[in-house]
Tab-separated table of C-alpha atoms in Angstrom:
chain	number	residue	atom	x	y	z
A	1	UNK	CA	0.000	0.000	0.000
A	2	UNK	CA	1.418	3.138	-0.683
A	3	UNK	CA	2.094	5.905	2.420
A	4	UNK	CA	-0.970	7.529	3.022
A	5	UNK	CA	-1.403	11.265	3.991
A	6	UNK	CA	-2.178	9.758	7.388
A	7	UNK	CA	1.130	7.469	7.388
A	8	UNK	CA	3.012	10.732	6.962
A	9	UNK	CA	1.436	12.529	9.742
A	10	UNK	CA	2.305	9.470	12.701
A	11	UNK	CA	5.221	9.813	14.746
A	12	UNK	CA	8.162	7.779	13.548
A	13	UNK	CA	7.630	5.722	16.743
A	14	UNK	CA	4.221	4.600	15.661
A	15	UNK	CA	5.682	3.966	12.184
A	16	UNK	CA	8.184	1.875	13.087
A	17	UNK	CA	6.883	-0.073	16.230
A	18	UNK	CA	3.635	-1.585	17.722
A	19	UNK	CA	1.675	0.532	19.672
A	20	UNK	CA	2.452	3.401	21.787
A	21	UNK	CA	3.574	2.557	24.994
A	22	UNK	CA	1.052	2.791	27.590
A	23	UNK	CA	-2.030	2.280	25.499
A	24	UNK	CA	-4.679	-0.437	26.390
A	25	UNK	CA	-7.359	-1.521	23.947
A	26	UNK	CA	-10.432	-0.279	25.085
A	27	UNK	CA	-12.209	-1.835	21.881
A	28	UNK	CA	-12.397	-5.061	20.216
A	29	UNK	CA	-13.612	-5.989	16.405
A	30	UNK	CA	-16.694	-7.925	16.596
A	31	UNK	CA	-17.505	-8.562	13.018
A	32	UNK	CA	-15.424	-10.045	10.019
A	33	UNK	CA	-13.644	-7.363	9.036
A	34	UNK	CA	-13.553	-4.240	9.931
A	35	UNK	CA	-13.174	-0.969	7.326
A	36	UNK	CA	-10.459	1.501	9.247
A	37	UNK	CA	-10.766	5.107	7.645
A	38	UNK	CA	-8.876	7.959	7.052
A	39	UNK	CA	-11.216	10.336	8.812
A	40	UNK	CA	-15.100	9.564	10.507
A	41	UNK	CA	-17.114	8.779	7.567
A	42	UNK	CA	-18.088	6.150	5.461
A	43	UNK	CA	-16.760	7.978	2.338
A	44	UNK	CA	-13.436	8.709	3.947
A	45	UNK	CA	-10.011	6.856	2.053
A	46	UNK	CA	-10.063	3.310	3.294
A	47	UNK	CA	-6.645	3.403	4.684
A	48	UNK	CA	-7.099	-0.377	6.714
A	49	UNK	CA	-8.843	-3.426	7.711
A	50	UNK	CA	-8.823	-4.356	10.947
A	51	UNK	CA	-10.526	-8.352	11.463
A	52	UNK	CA	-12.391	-10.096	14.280
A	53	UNK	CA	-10.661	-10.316	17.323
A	54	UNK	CA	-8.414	-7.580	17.064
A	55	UNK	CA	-7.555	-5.294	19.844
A	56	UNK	CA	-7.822	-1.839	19.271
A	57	UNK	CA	-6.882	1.146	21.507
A	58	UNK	CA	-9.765	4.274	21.398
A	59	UNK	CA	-7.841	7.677	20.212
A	60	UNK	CA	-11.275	9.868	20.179
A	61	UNK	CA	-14.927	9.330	19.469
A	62	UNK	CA	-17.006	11.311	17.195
A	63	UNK	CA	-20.359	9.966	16.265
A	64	UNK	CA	-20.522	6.641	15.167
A	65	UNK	CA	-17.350	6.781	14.784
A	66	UNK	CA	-14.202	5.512	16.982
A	67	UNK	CA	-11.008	7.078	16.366
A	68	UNK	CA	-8.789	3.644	16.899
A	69	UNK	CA	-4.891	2.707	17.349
A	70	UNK	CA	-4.572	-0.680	15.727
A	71	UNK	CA	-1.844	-3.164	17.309
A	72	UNK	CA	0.841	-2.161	14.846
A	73	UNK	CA	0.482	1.875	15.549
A	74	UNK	CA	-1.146	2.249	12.776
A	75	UNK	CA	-4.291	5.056	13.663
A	76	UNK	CA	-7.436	5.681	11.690
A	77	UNK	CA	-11.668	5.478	12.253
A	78	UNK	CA	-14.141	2.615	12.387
A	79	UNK	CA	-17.172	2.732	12.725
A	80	UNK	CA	-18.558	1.471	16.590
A	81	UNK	CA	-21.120	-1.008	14.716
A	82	UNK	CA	-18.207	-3.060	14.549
A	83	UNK	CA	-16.553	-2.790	17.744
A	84	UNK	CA	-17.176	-4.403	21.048
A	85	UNK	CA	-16.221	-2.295	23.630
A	86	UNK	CA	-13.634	-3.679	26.563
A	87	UNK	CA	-13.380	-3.342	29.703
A	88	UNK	CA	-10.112	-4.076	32.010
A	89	UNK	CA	-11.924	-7.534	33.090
A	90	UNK	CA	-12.988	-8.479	30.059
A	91	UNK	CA	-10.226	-7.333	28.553
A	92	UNK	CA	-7.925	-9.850	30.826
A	93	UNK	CA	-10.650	-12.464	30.697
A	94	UNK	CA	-9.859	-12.533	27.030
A	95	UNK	CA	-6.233	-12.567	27.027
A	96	UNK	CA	-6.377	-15.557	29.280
A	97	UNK	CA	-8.955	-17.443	27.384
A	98	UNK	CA	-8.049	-20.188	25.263
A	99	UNK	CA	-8.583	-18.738	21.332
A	100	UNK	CA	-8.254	-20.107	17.949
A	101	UNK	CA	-6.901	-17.915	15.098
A	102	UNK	CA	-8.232	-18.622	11.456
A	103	UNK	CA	-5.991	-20.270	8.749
A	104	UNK	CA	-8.043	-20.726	6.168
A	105	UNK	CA	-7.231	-19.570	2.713
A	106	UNK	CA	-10.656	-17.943	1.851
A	107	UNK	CA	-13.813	-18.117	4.854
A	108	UNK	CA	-14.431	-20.179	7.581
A	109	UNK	CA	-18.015	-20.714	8.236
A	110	UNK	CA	-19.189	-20.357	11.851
A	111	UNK	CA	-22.540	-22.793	11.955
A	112	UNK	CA	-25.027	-22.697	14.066
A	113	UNK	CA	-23.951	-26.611	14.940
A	114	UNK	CA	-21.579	-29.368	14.425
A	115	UNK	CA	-22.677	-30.736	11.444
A	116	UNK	CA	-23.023	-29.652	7.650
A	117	UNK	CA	-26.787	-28.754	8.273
A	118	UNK	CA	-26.493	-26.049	10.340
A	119	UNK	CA	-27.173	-22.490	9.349
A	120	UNK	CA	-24.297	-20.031	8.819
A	121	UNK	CA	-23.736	-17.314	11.576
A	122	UNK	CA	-20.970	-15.714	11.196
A	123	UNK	CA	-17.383	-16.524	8.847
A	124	UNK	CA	-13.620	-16.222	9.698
A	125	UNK	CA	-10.986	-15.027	7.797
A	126	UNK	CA	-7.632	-15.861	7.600
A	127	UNK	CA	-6.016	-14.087	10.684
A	128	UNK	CA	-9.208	-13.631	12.581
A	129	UNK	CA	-9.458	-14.293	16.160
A	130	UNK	CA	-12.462	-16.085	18.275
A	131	UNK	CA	-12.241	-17.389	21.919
A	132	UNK	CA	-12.349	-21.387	21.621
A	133	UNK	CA	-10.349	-24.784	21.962
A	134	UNK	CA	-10.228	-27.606	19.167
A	135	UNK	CA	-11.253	-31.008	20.829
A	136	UNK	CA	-8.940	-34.330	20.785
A	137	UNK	CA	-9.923	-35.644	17.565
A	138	UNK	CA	-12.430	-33.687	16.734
A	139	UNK	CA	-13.921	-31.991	12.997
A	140	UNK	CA	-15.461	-29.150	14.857
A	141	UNK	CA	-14.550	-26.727	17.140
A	142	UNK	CA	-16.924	-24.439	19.830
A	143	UNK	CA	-16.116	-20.863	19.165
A	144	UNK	CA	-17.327	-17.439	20.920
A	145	UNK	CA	-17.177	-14.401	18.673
A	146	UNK	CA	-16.007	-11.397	20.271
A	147	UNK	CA	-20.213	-10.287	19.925
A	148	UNK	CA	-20.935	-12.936	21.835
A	149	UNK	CA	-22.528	-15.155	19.470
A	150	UNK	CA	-21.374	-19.225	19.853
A	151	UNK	CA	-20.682	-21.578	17.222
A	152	UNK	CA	-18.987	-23.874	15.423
A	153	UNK	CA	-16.364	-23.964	13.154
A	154	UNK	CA	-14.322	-26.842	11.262
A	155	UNK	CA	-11.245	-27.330	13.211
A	156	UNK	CA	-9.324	-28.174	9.926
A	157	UNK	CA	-9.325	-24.440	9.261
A	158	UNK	CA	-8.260	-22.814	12.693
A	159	UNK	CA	-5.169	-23.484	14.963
A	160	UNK	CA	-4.398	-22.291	18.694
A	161	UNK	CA	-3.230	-18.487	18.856
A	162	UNK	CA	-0.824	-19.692	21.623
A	163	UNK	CA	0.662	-22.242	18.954
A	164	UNK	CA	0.692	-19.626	16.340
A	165	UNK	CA	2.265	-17.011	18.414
A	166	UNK	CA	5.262	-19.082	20.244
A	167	UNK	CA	5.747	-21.461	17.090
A	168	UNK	CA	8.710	-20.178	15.587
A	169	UNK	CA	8.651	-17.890	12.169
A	170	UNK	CA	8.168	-20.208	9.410
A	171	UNK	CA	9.369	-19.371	6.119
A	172	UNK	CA	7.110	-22.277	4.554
A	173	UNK	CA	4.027	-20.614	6.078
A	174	UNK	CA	4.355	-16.637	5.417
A	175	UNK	CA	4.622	-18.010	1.507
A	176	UNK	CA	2.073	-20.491	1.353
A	177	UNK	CA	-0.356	-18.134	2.708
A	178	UNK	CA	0.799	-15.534	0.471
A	179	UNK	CA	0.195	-17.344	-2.373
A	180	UNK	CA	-3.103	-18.808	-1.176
A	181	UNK	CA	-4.511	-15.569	-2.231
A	182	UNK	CA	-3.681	-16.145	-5.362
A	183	UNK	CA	-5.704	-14.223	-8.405
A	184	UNK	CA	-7.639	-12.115	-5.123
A	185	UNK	CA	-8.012	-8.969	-6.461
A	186	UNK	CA	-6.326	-5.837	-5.369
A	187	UNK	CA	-7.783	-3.321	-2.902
A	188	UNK	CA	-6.435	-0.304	-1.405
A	189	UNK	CA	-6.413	-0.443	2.006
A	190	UNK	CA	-7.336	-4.180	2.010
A	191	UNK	CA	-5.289	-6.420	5.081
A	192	UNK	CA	-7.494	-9.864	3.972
A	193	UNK	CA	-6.630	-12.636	1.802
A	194	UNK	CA	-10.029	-12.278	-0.226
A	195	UNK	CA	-8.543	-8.760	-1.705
A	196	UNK	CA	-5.173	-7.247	-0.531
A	197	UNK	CA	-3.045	-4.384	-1.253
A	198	UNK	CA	0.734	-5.051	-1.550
A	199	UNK	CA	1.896	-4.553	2.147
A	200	UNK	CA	-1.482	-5.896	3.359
A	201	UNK	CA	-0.686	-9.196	1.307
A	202	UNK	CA	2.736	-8.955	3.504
A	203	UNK	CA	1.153	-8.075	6.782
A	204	UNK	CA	-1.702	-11.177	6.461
A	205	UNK	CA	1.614	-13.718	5.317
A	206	UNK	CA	3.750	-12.744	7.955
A	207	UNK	CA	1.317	-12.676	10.820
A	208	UNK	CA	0.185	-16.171	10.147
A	209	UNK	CA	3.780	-17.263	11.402
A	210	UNK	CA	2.848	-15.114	14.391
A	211	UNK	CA	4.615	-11.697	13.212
A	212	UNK	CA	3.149	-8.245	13.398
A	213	UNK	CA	4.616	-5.831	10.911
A	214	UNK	CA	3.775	-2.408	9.747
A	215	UNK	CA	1.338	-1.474	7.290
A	216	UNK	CA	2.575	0.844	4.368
A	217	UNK	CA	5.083	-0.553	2.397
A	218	UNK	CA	6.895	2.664	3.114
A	219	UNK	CA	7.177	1.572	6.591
A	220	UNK	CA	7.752	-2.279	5.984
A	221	UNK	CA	11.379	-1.250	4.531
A	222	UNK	CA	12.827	0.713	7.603
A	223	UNK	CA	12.353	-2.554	9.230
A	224	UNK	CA	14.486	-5.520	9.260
A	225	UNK	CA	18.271	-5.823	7.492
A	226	UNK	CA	18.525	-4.110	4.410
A	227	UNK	CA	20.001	-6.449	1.669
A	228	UNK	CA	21.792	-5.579	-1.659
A	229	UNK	CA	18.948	-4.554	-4.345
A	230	UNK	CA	20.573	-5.709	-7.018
A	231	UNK	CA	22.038	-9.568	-6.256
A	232	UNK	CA	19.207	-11.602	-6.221
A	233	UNK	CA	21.285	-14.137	-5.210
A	234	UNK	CA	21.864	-13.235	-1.605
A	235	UNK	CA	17.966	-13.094	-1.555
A	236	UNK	CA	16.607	-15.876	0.701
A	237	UNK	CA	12.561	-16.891	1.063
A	238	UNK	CA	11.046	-14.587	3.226
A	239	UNK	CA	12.622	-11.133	1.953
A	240	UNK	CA	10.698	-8.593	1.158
A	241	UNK	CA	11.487	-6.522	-2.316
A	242	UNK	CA	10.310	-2.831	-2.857
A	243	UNK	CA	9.773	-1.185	-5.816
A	244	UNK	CA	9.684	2.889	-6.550
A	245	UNK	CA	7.022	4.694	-8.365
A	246	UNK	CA	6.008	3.951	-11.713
A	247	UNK	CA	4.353	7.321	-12.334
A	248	UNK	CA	5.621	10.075	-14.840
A	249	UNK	CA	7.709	12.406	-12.885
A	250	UNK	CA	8.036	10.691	-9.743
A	251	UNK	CA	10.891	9.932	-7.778
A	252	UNK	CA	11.431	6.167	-8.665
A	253	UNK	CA	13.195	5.336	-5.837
A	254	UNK	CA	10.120	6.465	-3.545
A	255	UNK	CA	8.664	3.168	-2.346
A	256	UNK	CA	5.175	1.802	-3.667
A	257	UNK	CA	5.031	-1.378	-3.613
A	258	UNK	CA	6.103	-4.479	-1.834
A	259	UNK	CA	6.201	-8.255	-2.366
A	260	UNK	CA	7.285	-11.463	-0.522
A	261	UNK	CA	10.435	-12.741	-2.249
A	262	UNK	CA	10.627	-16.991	-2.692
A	263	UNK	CA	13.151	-18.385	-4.969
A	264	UNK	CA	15.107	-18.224	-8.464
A	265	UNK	CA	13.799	-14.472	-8.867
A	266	UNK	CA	10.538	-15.022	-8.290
A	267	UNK	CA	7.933	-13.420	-5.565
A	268	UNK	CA	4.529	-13.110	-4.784
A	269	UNK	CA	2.882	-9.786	-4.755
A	270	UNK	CA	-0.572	-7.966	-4.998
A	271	UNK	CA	-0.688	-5.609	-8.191
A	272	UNK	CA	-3.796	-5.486	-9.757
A	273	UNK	CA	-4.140	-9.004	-8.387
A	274	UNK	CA	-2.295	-11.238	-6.427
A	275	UNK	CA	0.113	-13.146	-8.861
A	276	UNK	CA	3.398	-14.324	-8.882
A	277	UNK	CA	6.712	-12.487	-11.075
A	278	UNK	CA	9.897	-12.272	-11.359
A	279	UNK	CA	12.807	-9.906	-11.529
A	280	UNK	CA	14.832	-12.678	-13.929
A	281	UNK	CA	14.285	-11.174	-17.775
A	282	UNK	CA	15.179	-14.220	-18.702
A	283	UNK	CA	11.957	-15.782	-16.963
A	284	UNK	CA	8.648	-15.462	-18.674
A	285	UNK	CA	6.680	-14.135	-15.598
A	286	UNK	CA	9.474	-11.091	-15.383
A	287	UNK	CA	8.063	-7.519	-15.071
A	288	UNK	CA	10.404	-4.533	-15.772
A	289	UNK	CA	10.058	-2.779	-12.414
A	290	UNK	CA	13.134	-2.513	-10.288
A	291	UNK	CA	13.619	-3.674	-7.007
A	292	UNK	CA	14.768	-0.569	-5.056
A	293	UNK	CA	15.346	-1.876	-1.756
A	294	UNK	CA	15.000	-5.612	-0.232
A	295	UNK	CA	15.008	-6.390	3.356
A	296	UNK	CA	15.353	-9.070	5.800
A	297	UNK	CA	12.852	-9.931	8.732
A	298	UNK	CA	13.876	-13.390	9.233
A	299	UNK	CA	16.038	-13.421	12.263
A	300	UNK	CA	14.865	-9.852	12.974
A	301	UNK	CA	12.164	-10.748	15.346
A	302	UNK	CA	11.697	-8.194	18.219
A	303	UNK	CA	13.308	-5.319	16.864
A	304	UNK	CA	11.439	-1.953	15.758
A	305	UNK	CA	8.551	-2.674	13.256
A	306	UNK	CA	8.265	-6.808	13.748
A	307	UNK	CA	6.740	-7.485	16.622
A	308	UNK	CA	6.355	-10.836	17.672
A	309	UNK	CA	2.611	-11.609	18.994
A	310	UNK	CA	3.535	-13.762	21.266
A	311	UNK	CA	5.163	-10.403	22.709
A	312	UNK	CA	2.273	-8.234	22.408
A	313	UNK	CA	0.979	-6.935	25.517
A	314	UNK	CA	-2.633	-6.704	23.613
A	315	UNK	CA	-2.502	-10.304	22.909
A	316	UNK	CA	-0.719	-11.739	26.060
């Protein structure tokens, strides 16, 4: 996603680490996803996504509207339809509780029972978070939705936030989930597998393996160790690659665009949709955009910008 007029205006703290010391969530999303804004309206830039399950910290309220600070720093407005608020014991009730995370590639159906007759209630996307254990051997597991509602959802597409967040980063993962969005279309703004920007392609990937990075792409490359941009072969799965601006008169080594780097010049990116390319000219999926920067967050963990979850005081 490219830096937004409200990217600019953040402190370089928020840009580059989680949220602002001191802040507790007051808020958490209740439905699917939520749309976070630019400023309190609907017709406002759509500058995030924030899903189910996701802390937020209240900034100001005006209307409908909640002014929100989102896990990674990143500030905007959603609208309180979609919000439950917290309090500081349900707030700690919550970060006890056992709770599944979604790793499905598309939707999870939550069904009104454990069987393929229920009715649908609510759906999970990939990265979404619902209070709820998966039993021994079982297809189906109990959830709780942050509203409230109870359900049941096929265990096959949902894993244990605690495993998630203290398993390890794995390479594997962040690209298999990258490319499971495969052909979604692009959307500014978008954080989901069902239609991503760039860095919101990079953000859903990495968090799966239980990272939290920025959101602009901007941001994503004052993060991690900065790699030669022009010898793909110290690239290693996992790195990201930024591009400059392809528009007529602009600074081309201002940074655009961002994808997820894999192997033999190839990497996975959202840009008009989510496809794979590469930067070989040799190879027939090579587009003529150079890399401008690439980065390294593997073995990075914990330092400004990628946040572990597992180290999260929201989460934990």
């Amino acid at each position: 996603m490219k830096a937004t007029i409200l990217t600019l205006l953040l402190p370089l703290a928020l840009q580059l680490n989680a949220a602002a010391p001191g802040a507790v969530p007051s808020h958490i999303v209740s439905i699917p996803t939520a749309c976070v804004r630019g400023s309190s309206a609907h017709s406002s830039e759509l500058v995030s996504q924030a899903l189910m399950g996701t802390p937020v910290a209240m900034t100001d309220s005006v209307g409908e509207w909640i002014g929100v600070e989102l896990p990674d720093g990143y500030r905007g407005y959603i609208n309180r339809s979609g919000l439950r608020r917290l309090d500081g014991e349900s707030l700690a009730d919550w970060k006890r509780s056992a709770r599944l995370v979604a790793t499905c590639a598309e939707t999870a159906g939550v069904m009104s029972d454990s069987t393929t007759h229920g009715h649908r209630l609510s759906y999970l996307v990939n990265g979404a978070i619902a209070q709820g254990e998966i039993p021994a051997g079982g297809e189906w597991a109990r959830v709780t939705l942050p509203d409230g509602t109870n359900g049941f959802v096929e265990a096959k597409h949902v894993a244990p936030l605690e495993q998630v967040a203290h398993g390890g980063t794995d390479t594997g993962l962040i690209i298999s989930t990258a490319l499971a969005a495969a052909g979604a279309p692009y959307l500014w703004g978008g954080t989901t597998l069902l239609a991503p920007d760039c860095s919101g392609l990079v953000k859903r990937a990495f968090f799966a393996t239980g990272l939290i990075l920025p959101r602009d792409a901007s941001q994503q490359a004052l993060t991690g160790i900065e790699l030669p941009a022009n010898r793909p072969d110290l690239w290693i799965a996992g790195d990201l690659l930024f591009f400059g601006s392809e528009s007529p008169g602009a600074d081309p080594q201002r940074i655009t665009h961002v994808g997820v780097y894999m192997r033999d010049g190839r990497f996975v990116h959202s840009s008009g949709r989510v496809l794979t390319s590469s930067v070989s000219a040799v190879d027939p999926l090579f587009i003529n955009r150079p890399v401008v920067k690439a980065v390294r967050i593997l073995g990075c963990e914990d330092t400004p910008g990628i946040i572990r979850l597992s180290s999260h005081p929201w989460y934990f």
